GROMACS .gro file of C-alpha atoms in nm:
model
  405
    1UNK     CA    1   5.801  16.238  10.071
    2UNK     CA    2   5.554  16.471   9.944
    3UNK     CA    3   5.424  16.242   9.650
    4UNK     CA    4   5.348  15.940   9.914
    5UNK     CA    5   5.094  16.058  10.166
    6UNK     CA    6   4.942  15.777  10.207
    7UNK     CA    7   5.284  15.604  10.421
    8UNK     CA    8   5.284  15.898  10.656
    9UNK     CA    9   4.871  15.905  10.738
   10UNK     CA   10   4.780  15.808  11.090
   11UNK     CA   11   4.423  15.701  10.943
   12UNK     CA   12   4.411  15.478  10.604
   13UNK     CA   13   4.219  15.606  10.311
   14UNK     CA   14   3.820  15.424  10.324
   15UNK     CA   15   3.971  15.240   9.964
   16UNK     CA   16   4.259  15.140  10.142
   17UNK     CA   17   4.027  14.955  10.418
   18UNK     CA   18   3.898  14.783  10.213
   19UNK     CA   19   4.221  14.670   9.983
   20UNK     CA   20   4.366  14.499  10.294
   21UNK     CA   21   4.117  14.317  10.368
   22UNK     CA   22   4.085  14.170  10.037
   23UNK     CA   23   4.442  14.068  10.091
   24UNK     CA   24   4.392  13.887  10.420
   25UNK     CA   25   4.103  13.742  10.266
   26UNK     CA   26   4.272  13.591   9.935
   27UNK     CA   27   4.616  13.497  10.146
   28UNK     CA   28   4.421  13.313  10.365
   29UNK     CA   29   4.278  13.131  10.126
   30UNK     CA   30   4.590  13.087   9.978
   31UNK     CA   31   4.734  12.939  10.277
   32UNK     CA   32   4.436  12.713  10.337
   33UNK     CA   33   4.506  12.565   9.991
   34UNK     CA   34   4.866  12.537  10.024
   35UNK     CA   35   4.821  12.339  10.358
   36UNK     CA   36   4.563  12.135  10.171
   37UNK     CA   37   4.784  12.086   9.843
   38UNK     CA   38   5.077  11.972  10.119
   39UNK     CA   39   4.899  11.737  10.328
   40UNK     CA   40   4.760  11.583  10.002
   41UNK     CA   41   5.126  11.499   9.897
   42UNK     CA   42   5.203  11.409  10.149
   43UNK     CA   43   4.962  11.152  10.205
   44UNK     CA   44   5.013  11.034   9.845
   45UNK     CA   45   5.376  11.016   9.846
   46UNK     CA   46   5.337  10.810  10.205
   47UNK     CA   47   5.055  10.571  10.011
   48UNK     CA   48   5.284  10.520   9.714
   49UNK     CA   49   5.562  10.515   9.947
   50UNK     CA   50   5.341  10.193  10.102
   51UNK     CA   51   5.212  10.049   9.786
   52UNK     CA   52   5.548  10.018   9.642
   53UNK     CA   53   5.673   9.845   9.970
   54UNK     CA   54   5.393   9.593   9.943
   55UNK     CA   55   5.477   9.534   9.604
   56UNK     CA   56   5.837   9.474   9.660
   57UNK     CA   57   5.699   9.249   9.936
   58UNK     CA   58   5.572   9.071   9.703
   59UNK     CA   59   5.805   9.032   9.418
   60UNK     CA   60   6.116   8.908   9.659
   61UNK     CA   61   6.228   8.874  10.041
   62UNK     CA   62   6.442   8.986  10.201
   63UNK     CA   63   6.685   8.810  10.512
   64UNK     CA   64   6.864   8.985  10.746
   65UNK     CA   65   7.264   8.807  10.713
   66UNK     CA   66   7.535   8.795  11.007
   67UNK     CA   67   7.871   8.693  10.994
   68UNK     CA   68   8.120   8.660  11.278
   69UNK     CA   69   8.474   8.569  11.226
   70UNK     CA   70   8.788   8.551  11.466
   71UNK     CA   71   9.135   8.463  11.391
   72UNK     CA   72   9.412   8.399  11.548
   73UNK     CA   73   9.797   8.408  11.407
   74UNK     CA   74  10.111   8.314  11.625
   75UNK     CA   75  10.403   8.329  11.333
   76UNK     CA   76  10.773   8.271  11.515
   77UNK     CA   77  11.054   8.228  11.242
   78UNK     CA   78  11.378   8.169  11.262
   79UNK     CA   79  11.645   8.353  10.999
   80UNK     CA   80  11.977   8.452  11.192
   81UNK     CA   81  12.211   8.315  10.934
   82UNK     CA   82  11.994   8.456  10.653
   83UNK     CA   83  12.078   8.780  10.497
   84UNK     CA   84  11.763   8.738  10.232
   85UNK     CA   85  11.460   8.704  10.528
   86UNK     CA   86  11.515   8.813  10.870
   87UNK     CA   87  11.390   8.682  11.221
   88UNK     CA   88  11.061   8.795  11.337
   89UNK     CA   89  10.719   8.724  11.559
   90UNK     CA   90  10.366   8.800  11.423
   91UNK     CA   91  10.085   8.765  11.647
   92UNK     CA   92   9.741   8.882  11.609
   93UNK     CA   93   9.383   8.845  11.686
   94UNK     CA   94   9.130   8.970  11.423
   95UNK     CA   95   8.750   9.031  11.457
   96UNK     CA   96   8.561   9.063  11.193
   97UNK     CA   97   8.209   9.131  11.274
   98UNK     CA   98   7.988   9.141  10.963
   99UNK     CA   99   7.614   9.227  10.912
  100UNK     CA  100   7.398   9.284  10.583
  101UNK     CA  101   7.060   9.179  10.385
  102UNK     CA  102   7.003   8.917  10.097
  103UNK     CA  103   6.756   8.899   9.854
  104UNK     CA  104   6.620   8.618   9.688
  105UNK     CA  105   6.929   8.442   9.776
  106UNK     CA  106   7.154   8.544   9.508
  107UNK     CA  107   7.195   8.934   9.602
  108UNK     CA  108   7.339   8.988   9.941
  109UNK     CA  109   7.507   9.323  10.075
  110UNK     CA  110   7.701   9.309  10.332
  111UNK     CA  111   7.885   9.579  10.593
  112UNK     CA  112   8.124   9.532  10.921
  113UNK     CA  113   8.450   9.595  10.991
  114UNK     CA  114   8.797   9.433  11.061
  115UNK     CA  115   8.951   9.520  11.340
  116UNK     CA  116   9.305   9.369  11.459
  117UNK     CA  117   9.468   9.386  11.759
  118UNK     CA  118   9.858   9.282  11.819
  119UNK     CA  119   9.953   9.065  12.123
  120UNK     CA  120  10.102   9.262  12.384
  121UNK     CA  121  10.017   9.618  12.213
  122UNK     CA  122   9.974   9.886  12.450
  123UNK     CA  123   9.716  10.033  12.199
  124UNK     CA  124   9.338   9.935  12.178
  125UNK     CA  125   9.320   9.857  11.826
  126UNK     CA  126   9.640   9.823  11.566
  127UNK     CA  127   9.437   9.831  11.250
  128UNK     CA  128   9.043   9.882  11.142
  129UNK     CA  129   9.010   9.810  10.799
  130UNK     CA  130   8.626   9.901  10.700
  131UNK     CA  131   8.427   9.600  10.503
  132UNK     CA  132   8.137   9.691  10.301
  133UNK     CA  133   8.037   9.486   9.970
  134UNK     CA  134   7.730   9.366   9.687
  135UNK     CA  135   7.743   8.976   9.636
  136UNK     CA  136   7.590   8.811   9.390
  137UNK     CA  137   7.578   8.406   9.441
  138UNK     CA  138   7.474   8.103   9.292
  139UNK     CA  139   7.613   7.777   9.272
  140UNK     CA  140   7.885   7.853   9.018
  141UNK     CA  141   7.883   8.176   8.988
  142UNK     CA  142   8.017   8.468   9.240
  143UNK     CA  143   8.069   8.800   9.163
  144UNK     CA  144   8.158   9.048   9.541
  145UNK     CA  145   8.198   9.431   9.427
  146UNK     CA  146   8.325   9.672   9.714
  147UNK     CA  147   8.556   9.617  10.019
  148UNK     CA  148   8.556   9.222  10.088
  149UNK     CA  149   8.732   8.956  10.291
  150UNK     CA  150   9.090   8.851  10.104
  151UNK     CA  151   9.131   8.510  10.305
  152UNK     CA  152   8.870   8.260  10.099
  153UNK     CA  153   8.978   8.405   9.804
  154UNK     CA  154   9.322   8.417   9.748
  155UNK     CA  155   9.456   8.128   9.950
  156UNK     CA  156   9.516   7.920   9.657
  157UNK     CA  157   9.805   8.167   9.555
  158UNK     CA  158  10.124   7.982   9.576
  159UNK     CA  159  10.359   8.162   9.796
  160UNK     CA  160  10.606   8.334   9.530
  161UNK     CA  161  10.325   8.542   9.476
  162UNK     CA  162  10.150   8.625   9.775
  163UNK     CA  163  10.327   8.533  10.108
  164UNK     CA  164  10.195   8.398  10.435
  165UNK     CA  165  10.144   8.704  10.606
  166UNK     CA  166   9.939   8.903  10.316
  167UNK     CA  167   9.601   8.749  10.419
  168UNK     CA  168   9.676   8.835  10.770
  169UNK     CA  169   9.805   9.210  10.723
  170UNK     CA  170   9.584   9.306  10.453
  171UNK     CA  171   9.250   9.161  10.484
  172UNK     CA  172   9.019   9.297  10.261
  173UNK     CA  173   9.052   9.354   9.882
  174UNK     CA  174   8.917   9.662   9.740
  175UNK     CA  175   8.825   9.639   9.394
  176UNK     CA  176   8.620   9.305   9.268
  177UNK     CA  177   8.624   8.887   9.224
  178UNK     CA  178   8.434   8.745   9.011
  179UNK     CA  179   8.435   8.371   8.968
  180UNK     CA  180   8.308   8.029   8.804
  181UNK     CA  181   8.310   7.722   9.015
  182UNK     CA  182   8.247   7.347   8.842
  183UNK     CA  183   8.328   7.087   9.018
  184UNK     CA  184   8.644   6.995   9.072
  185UNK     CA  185   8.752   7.300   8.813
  186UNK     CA  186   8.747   7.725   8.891
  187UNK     CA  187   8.823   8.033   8.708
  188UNK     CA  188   8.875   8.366   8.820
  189UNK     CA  189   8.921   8.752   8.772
  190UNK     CA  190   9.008   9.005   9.038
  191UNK     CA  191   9.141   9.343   9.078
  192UNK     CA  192   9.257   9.483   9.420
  193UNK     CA  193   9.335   9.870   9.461
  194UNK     CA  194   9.606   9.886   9.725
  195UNK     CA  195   9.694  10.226   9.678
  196UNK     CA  196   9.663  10.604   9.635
  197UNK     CA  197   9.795  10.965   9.711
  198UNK     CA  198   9.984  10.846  10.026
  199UNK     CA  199  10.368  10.896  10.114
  200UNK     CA  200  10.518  10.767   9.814
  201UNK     CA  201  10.255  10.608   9.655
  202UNK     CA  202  10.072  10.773   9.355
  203UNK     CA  203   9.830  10.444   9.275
  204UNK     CA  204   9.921  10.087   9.285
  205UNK     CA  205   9.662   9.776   9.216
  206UNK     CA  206   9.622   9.408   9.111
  207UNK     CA  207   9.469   9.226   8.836
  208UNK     CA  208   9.456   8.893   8.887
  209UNK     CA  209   9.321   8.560   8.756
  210UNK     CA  210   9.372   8.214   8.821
  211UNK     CA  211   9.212   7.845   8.737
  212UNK     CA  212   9.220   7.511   8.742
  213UNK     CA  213   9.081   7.218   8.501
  214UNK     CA  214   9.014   6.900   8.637
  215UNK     CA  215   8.956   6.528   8.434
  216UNK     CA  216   9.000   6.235   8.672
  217UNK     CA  217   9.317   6.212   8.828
  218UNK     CA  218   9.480   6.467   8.628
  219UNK     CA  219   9.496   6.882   8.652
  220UNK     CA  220   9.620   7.159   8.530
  221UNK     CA  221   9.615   7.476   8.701
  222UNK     CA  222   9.717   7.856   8.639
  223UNK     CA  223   9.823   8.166   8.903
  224UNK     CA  224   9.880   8.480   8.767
  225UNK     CA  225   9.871   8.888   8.815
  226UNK     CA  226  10.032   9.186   8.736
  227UNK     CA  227  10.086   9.474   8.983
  228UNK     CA  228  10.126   9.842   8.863
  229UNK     CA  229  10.262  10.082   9.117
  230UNK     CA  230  10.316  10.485   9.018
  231UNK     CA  231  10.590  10.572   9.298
  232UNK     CA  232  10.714  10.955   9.359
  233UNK     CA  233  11.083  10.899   9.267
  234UNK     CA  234  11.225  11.256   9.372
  235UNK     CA  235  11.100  11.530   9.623
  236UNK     CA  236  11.029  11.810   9.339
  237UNK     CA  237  10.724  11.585   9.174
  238UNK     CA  238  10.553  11.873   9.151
  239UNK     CA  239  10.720  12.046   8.957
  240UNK     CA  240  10.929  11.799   8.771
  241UNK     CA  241  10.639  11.526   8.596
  242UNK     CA  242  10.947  11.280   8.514
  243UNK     CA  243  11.000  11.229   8.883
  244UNK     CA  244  10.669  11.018   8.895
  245UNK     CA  245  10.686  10.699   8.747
  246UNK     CA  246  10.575  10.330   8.673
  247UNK     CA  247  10.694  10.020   8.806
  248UNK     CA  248  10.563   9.655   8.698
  249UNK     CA  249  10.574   9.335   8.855
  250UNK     CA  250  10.366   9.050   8.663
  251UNK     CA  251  10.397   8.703   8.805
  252UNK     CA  252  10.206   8.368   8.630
  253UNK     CA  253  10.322   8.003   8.794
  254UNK     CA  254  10.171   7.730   8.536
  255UNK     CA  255  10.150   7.365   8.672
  256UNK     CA  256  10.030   7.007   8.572
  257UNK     CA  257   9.971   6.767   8.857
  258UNK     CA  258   9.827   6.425   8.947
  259UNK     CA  259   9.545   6.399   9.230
  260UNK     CA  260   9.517   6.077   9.409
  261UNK     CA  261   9.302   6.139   9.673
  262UNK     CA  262   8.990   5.977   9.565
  263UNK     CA  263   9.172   5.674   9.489
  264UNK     CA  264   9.350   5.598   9.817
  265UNK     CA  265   9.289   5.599  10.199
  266UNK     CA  266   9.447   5.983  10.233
  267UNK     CA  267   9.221   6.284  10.247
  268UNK     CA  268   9.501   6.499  10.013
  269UNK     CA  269   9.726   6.361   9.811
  270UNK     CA  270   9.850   6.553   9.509
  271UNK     CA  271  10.199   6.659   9.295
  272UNK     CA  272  10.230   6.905   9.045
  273UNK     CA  273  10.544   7.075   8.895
  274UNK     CA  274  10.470   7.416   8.709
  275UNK     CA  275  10.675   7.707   8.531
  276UNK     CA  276  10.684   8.004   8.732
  277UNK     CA  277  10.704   8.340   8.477
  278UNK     CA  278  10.765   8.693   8.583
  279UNK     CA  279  10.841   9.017   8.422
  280UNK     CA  280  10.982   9.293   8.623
  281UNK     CA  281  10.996   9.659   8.518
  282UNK     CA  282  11.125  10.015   8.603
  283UNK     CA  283  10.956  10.270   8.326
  284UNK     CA  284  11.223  10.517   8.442
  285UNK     CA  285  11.547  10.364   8.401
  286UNK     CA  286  11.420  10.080   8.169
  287UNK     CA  287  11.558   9.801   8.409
  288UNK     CA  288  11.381   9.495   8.328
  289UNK     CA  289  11.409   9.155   8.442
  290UNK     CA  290  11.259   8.816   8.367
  291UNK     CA  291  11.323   8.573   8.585
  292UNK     CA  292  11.211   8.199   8.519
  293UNK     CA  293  11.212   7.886   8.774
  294UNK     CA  294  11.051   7.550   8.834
  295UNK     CA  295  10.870   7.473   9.119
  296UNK     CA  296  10.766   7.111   9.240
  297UNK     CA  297  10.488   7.083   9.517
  298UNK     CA  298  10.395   6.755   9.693
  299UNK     CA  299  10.119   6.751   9.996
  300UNK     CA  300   9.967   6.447  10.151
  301UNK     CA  301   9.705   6.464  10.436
  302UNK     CA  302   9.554   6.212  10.612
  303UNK     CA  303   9.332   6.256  10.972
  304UNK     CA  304   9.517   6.507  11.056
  305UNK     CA  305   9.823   6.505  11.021
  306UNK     CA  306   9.968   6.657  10.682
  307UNK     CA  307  10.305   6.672  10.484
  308UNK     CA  308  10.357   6.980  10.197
  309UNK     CA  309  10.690   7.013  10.024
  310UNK     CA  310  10.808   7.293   9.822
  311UNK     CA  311  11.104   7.307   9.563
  312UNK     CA  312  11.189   7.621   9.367
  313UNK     CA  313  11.503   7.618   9.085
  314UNK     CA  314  11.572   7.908   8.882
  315UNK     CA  315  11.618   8.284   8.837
  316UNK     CA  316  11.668   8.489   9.159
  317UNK     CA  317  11.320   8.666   9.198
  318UNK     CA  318  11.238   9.020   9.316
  319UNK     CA  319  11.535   9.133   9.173
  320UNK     CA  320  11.433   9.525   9.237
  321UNK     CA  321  11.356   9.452   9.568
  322UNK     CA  322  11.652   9.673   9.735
  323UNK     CA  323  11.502  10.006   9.546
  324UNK     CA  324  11.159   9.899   9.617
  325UNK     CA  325  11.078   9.652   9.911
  326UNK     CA  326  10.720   9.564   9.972
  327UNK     CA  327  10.612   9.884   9.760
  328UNK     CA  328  10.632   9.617   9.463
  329UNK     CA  329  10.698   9.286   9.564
  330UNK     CA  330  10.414   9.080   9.780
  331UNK     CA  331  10.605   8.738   9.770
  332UNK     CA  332  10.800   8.526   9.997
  333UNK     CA  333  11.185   8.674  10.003
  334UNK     CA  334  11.318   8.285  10.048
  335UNK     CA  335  11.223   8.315   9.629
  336UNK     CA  336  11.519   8.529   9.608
  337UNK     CA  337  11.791   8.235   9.615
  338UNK     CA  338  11.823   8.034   9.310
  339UNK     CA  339  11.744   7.692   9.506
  340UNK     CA  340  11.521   7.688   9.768
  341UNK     CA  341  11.306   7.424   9.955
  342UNK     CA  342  11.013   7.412  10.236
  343UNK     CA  343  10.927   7.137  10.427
  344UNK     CA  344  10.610   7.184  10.630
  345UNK     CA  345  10.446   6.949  10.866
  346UNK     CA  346  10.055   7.033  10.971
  347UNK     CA  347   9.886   6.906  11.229
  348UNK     CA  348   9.539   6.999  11.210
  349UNK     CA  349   9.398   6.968  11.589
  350UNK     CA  350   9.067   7.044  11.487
  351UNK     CA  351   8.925   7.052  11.122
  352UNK     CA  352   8.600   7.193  11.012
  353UNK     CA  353   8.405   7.444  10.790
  354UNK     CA  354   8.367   7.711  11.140
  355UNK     CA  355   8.631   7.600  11.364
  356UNK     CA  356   9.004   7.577  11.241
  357UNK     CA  357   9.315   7.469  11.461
  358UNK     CA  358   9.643   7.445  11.322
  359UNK     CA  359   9.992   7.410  11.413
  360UNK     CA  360  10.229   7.395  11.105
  361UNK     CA  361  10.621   7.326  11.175
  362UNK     CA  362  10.891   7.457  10.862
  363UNK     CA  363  11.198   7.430  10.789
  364UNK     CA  364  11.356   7.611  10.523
  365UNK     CA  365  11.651   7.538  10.283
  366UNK     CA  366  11.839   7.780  10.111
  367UNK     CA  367  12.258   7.920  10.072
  368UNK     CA  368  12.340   7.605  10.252
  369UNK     CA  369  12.168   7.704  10.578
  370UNK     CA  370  11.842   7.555  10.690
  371UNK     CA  371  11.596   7.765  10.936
  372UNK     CA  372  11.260   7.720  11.097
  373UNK     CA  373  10.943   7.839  11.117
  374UNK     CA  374  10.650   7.763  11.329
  375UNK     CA  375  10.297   7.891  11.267
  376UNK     CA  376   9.984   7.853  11.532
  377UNK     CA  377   9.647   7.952  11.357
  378UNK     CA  378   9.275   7.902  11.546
  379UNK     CA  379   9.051   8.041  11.296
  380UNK     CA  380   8.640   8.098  11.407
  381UNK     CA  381   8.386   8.123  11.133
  382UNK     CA  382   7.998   8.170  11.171
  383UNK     CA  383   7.724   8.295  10.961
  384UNK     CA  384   7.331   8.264  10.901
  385UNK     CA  385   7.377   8.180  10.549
  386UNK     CA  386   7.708   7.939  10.482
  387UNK     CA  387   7.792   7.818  10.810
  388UNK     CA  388   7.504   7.780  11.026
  389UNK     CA  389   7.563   7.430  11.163
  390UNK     CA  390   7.899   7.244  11.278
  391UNK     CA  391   8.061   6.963  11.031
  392UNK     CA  392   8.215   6.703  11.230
  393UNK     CA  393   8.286   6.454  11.016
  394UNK     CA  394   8.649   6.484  10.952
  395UNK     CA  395   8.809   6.240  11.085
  396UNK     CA  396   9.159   6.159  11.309
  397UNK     CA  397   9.424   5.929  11.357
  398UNK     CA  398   9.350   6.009  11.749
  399UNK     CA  399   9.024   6.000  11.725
  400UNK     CA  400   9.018   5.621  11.952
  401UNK     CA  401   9.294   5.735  12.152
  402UNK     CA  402   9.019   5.978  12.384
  403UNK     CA  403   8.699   5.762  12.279
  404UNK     CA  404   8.422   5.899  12.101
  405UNK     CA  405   8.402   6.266  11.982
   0.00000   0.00000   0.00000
């Protein structure tokens, strides 16, 4: 304490005096300049912040997007007798509300939600599936990247491989689709992640691809995918690695048809027969199967009213399905039986590209039993970009029977 005076002094030293207020002097100063060097970066990252704004102005525009869609899905089926596909009723309403901002026309990113609500549910939502994507457009080419809308995209698939509830219970694909479009002809490439660290489920995705080549009245088209799933086998995973393992389900149908509607009075009328390929694996036991069938598909529309038959003879399908359900298989169970057929009868009450009605009646053959089906669908779709107007001019056989539309 002795050898620091100058702490304990009541009075400063005259030097010291003087010292301090050399201090307050320069950190004045200091803070003047400081404030000064702020403000001034401020103000030049706010110009540039400006400049480049007015540049980007310049160089492209942007549009505000919108997107409103609302489906509906009454699914009643029939299946006492059957012990392959039992009896059941889907209903649902889905909104999916979607907004986002395109550039130049060809970039467009897009976020919303789908949200899905069960007739007769005592809860306020049953699902919300998030939707939030980058779209790049053109004429023939389409490449989405993100969380997207399934139901455009997929609905091609024959039903083997994806059946008629998939669009409706799982929405959205997670992954990418990119896409060529010419004409009358497509290809395709997609992968969908569908799973990951949840109950049983290690990962499980899709990759995908399909096409179809059009000359004239003739066509050949091709459906494929294979789906990987890692499933947790046994409860001590963690400490046994063996207990995890893979399971693959890879499914191509490969047709040749004849279309016929530009050269008669029908809007649709078209026949193909195709192979339908799959190769089913368990990387744990080594169980594999590979079942093979042929499938023959007629439809005919005209005003609507429309006819679609199915015929499937071969190999039993989903032939794991008792060990592993819906975990690996996303196709129809009626694909099961060795000989199967569906007879489906559409009446479309109102046809258009925003506002879909649809009643479509079934009947199924299989084991010697035949069982029903019938599915109600009102569909509502309306954007600023794609569908911004009404398209009335499909026509019906009832159109005179209530005058003009």
């Amino acid at each position: 304490h002795d050898a620091l005076p100058i702490f304990h002094s009541k009075k400063p030293y005259p030097e010291m005096k003087y010292n301090i207020a050399g201090i307050k002097i320069i950190s004045n100063f200091a803070q003047k300049f400081r404030h000064s060097i702020m403000n001034r970066t401020i103000f030049i990252r706010l110009f540039s912040a400006i400049w480049l704004f007015s540049i980007a102005q310049e160089g492209f525009s942007q549009d505000l997007l919108w997107k409103v869609g609302v489906y509906n899905l009454f699914d009643n089926s029939e299946f006492d007798r059957s012990d392959i596909r039992a009896s059941r009723t889907i209903t649902s309403t889905q909104l999916q509300p979607l907004i986002g901002l395109g550039i130049e026309e060809k970039h467009r990113i897009m976020a919303g939600v789908d949200l899905v609500k069960e007739w007769g549910s005592k809860r306020l939502l049953d699902n919300v599936v998030p939707i939030a994507y980058y779209q790049y457009f053109t004429p023939r080419l389409e490449l989405l990247v993100g969380a997207f809308p399934k139901r455009s995209l997929l609905e091609r698939y024959p039903r083997n491989m994806l059946s008629d509830s998939v669009l409706w219970q799982r929405p959205a694909i997670n992954g990418f689709f990119l896409g060529y479009n010419a004409e009358q002809s497509y290809v395709n490439l997609w992968l969908d992640w569908t799973g990951g660290e949840r109950n049983s489920v290690v990962e499980s995705f899709f990759i995908g691809w399909s096409g179809r080549w059009q000359r004239g009245i003739l066509y050949g088209q091709h459906f494929g995918y294979m789906f990987h799933l890692v499933k947790i086998d046994s409860l001590d995973h963690n400490q046994n690695p063996t207990s995890i393992s893979v399971k693959d389900n890879i499914k191509t149908v490969t047709s040749l048809g004849v279309d016929l509607a530009k050269t008669t009075i029908f809007d649709k009328l078209t026949t193909n027969v195709g192979l339908s390929a799959s190769a089913e694996r368990d990387r744990l036991t080594g169980e594999y199967h590979l079942p093979m069938g042929l499938i023959w598909e007629t439809e005919a529309e005209y005003r609507g009213i429309g006819l679609k038959n199915t015929l499937y003879y071969g190999d039993s399908q989903q032939r794991m399905y008792r060990q592993y359900g819906n975990l690996l298989y996303w196709g129809d169970l009626m694909y099961k039986t060795n000989l199967y057929d569906r007879a489906d009868l559409m009446v479309y009450f109102y046809k258009s590209n925003i506002l879909n009605i649809t009643l479509n009646l079934s009947l199924h053959f299989a084991d010697g039993q035949f069982y029903n089906q019938q599915i109600l669908t009102a569909t509502f779709d309306l954007d600023n970009f794609y569908n911004k107007s009404l398209d009335k001019s499909y026509r019906y056989i009832w159109d005179n029977w209530f005058g003009q539309r």
